[in-house]
PDB file of C-alpha atoms and ligand atoms in Angstrom:
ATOM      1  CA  UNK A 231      32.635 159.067 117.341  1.00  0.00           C
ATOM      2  CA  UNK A 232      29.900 156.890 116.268  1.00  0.00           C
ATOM      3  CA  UNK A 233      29.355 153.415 115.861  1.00  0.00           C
ATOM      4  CA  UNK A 234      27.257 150.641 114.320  1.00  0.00           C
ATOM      5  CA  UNK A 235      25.361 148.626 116.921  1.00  0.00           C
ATOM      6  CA  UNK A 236      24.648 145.633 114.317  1.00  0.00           C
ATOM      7  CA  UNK A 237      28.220 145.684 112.591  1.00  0.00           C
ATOM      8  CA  UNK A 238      29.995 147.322 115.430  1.00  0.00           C
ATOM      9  CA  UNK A 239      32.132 149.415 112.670  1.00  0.00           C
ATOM     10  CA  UNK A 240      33.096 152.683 113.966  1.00  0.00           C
ATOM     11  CA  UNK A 241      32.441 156.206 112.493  1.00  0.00           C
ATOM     12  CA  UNK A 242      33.238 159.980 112.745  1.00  0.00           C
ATOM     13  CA  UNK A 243      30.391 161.811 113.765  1.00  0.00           C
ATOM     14  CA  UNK A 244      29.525 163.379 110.479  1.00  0.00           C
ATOM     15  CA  UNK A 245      28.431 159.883 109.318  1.00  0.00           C
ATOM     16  CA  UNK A 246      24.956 159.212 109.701  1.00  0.00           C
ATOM     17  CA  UNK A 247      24.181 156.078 109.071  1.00  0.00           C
ATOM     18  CA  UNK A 248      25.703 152.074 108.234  1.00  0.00           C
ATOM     19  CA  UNK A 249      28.305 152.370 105.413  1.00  0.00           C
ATOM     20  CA  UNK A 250      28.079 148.287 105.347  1.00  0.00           C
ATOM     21  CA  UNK A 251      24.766 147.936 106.613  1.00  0.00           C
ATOM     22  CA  UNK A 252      22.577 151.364 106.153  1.00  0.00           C
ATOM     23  CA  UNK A 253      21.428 150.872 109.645  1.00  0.00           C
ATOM     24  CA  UNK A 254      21.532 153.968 111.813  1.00  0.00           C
ATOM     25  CA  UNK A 255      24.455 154.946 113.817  1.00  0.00           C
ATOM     26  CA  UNK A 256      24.989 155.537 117.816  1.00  0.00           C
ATOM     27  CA  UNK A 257      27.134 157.599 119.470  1.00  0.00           C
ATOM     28  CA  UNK A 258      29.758 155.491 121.684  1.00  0.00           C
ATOM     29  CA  UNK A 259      29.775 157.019 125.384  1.00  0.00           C
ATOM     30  CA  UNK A 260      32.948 159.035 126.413  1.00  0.00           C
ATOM     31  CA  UNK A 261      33.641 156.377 128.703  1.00  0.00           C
ATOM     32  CA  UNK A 262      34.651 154.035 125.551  1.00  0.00           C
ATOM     33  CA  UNK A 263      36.230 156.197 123.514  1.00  0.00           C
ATOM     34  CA  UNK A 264      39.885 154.790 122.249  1.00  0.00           C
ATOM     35  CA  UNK A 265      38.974 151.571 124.527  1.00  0.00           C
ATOM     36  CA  UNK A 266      40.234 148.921 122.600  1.00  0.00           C
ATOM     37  CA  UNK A 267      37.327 146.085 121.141  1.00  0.00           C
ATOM     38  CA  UNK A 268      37.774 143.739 124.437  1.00  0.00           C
ATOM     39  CA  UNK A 269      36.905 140.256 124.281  1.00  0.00           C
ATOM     40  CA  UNK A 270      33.006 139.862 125.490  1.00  0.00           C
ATOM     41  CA  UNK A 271      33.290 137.789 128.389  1.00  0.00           C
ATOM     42  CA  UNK A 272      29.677 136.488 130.096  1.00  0.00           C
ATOM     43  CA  UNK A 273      30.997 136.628 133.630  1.00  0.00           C
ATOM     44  CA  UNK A 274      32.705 140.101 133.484  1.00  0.00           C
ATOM     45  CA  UNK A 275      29.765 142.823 134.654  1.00  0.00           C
ATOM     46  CA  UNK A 276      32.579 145.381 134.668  1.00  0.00           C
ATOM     47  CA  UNK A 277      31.115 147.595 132.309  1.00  0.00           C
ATOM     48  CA  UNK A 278      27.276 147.260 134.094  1.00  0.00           C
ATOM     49  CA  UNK A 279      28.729 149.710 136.717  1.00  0.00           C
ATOM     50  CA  UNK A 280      30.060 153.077 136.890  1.00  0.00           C
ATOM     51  CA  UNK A 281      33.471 154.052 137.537  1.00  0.00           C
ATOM     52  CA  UNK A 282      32.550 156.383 140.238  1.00  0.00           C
ATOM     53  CA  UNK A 283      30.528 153.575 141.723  1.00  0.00           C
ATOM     54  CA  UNK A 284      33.564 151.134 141.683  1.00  0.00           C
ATOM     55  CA  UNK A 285      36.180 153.738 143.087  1.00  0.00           C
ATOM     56  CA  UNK A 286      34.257 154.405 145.730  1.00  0.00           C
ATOM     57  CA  UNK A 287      32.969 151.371 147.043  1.00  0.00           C
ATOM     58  CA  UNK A 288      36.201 148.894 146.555  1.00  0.00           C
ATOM     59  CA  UNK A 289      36.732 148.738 149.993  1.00  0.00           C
ATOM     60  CA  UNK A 290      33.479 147.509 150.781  1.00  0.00           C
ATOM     61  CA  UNK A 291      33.196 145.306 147.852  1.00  0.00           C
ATOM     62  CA  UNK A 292      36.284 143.276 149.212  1.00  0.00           C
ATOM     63  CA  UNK A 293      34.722 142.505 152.641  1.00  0.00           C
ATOM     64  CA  UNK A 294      32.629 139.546 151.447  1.00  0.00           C
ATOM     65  CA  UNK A 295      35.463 137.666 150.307  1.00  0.00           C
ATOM     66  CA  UNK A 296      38.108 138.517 153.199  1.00  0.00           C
ATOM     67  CA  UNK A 297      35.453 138.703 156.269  1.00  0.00           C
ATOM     68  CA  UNK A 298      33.079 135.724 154.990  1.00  0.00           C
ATOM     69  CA  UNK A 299      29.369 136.699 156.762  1.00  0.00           C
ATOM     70  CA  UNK A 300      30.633 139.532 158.545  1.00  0.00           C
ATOM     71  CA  UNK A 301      31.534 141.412 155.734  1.00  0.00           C
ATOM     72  CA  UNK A 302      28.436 140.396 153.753  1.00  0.00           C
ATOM     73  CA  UNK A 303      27.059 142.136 156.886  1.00  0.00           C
ATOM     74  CA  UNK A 304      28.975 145.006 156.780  1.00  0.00           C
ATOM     75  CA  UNK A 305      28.583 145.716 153.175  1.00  0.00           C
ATOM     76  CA  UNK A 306      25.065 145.385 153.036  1.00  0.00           C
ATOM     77  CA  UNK A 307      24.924 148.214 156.253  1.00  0.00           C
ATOM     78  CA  UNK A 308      27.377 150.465 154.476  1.00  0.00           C
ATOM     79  CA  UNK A 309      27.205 150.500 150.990  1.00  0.00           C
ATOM     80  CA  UNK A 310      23.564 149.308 149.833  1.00  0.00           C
ATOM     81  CA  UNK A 311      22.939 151.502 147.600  1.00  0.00           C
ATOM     82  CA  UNK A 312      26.206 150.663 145.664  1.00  0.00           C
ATOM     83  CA  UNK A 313      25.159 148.309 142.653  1.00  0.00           C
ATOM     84  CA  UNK A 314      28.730 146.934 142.020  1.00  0.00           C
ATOM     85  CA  UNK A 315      29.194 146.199 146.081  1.00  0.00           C
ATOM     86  CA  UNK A 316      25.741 144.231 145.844  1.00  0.00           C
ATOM     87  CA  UNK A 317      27.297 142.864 142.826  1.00  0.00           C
ATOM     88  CA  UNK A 318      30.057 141.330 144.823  1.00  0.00           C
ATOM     89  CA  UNK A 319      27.750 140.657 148.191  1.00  0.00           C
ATOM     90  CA  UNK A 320      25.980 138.048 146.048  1.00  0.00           C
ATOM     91  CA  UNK A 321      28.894 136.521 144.708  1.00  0.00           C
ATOM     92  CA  UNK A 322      30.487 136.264 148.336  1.00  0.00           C
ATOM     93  CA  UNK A 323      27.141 134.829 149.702  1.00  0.00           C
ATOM     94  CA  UNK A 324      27.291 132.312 146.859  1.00  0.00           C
ATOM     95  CA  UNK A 325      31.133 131.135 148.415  1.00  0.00           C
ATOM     96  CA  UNK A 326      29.308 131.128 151.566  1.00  0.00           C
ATOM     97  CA  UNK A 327      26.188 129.152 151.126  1.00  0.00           C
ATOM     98  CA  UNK A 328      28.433 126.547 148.874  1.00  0.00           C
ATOM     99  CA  UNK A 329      30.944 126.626 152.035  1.00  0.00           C
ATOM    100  CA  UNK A 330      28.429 126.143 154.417  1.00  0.00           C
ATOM    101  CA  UNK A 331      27.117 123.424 152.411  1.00  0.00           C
ATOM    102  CA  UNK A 332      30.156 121.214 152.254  1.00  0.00           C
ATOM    103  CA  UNK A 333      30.852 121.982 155.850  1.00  0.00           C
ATOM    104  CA  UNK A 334      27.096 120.377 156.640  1.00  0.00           C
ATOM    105  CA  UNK A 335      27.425 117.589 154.104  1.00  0.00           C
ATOM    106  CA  UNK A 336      31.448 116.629 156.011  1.00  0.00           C
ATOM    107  CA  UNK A 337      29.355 116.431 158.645  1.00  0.00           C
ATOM    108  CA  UNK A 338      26.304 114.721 158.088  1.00  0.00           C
ATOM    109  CA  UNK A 339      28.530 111.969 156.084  1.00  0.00           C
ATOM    110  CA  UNK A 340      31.989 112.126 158.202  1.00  0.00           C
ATOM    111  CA  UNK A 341      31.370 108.433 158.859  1.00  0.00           C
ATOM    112  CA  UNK A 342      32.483 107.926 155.095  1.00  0.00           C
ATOM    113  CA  UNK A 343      35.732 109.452 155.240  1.00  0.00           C
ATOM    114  CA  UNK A 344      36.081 110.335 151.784  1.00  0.00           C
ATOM    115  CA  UNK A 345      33.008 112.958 151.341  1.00  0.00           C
ATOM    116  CA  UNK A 346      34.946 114.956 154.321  1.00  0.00           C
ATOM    117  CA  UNK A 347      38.255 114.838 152.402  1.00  0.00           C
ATOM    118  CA  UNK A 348      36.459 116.019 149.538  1.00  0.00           C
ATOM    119  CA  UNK A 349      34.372 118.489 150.928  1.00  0.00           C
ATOM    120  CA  UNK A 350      38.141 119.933 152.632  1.00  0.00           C
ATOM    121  CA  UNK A 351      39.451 119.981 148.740  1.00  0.00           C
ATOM    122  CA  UNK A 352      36.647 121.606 147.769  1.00  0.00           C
ATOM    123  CA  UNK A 353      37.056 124.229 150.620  1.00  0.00           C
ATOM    124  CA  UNK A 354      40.620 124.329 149.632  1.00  0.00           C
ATOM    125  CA  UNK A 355      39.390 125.198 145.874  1.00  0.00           C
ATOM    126  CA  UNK A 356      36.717 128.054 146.939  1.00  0.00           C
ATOM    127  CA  UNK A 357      39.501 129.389 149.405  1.00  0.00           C
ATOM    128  CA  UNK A 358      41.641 130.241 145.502  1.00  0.00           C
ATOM    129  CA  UNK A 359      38.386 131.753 144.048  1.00  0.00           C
ATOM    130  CA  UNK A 360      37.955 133.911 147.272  1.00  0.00           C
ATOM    131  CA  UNK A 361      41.477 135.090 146.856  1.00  0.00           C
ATOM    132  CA  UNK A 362      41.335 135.871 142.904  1.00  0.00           C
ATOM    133  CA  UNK A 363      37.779 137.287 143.396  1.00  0.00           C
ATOM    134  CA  UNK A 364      39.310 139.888 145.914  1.00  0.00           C
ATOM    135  CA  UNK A 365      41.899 140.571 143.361  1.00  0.00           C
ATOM    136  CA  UNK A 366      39.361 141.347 140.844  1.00  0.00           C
ATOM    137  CA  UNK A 367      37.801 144.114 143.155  1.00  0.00           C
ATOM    138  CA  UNK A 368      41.598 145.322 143.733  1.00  0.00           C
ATOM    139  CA  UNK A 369      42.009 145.823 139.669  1.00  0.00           C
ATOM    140  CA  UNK A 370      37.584 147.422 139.910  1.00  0.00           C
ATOM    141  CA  UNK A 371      36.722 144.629 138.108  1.00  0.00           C
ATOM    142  CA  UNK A 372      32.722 142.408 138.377  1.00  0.00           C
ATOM    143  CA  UNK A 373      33.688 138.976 137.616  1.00  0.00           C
ATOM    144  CA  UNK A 374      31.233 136.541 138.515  1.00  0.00           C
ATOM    145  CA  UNK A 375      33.744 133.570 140.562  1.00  0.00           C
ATOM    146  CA  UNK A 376      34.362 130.707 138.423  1.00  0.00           C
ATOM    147  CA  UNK A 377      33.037 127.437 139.162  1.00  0.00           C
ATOM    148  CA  UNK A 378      30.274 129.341 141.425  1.00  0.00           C
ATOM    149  CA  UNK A 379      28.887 131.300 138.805  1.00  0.00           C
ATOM    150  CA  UNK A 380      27.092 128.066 137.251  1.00  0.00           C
ATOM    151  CA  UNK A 381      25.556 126.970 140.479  1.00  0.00           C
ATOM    152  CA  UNK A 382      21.633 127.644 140.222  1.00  0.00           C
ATOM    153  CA  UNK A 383      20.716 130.271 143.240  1.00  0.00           C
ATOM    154  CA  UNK A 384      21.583 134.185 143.656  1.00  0.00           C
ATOM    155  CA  UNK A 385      22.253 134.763 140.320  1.00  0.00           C
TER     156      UNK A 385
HETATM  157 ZN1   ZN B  56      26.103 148.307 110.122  1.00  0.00          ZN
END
């Protein structure tokens, strides 16, 4: 099977080149073969990683969101070389640092009342993404957390 990069028709391999374009043809990697067209979605990295890579290193890719630091920690000593754990070991340390920085701004402004009840909804909110970010490891999926994902550091 072949396919178009510009038009993203597919063709048999016989076909050489664009019938609606002329461009050349590429072949499409076993991997996608019969895959239906998905949806491009910016914050899904699935397909940046290799299957192998995400069945074996699952497990460790979870830590960061169910053990906070200490699975950072733990994933970084067991699974470096593992793209799609690093993947998710930025992510969690993105949680983290925005944690972390609610927790100090609570405390720096407790006095105000309402930036601590904030900062606790906000906590409340990043607790959800946490949960459906470990869920997306569960299903070997690289979704960049929403709401994180925009802020400006370890992209
Ligand atoms: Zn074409």
């Amino acid at each position: 099977m072949k396919f178009c990069p510009n038009c993203h028709l597919s063709y048999d391999d016989s076909a050489n080149v664009c019938g609606q374009c002329g461009g050349p043809l590429q072949m499409i990697p076993e991997q996608f073969r019969q895959a239906p067209p998905q949806v491009l979605d910016p914050t899904d990295h699935t397909a940046e990683f290799s299957p192998q890579d995400i069945s074996d290193n699952k497990v460790f890719a979870m830590l960061p969101y169910l053990l906070s630091f200490i699975g950072v920690i733990i994933a970084l000593l067991a699974a470096q070389s593992s793209p799609y754990t690093m993947f998710h070991v930025r992510q969690g340390l993105k949680l983290l640092v925005t944690e972390v920085l609610l927790g100090l701004c609570a405390a720096i402004l407790a006095i105000t009342i309402i930036v601590p009840i904030a900062a606790a909804v906000c906590m409340m909110i990043l607790a959800v993404i946490e949960i459906i970010c470990f869920f997306n490891v569960c299903s070997g999926k690289a979704k960049e957390p929403p709401i994180v994902k925009n802020l400006p550091f370890l992209k």
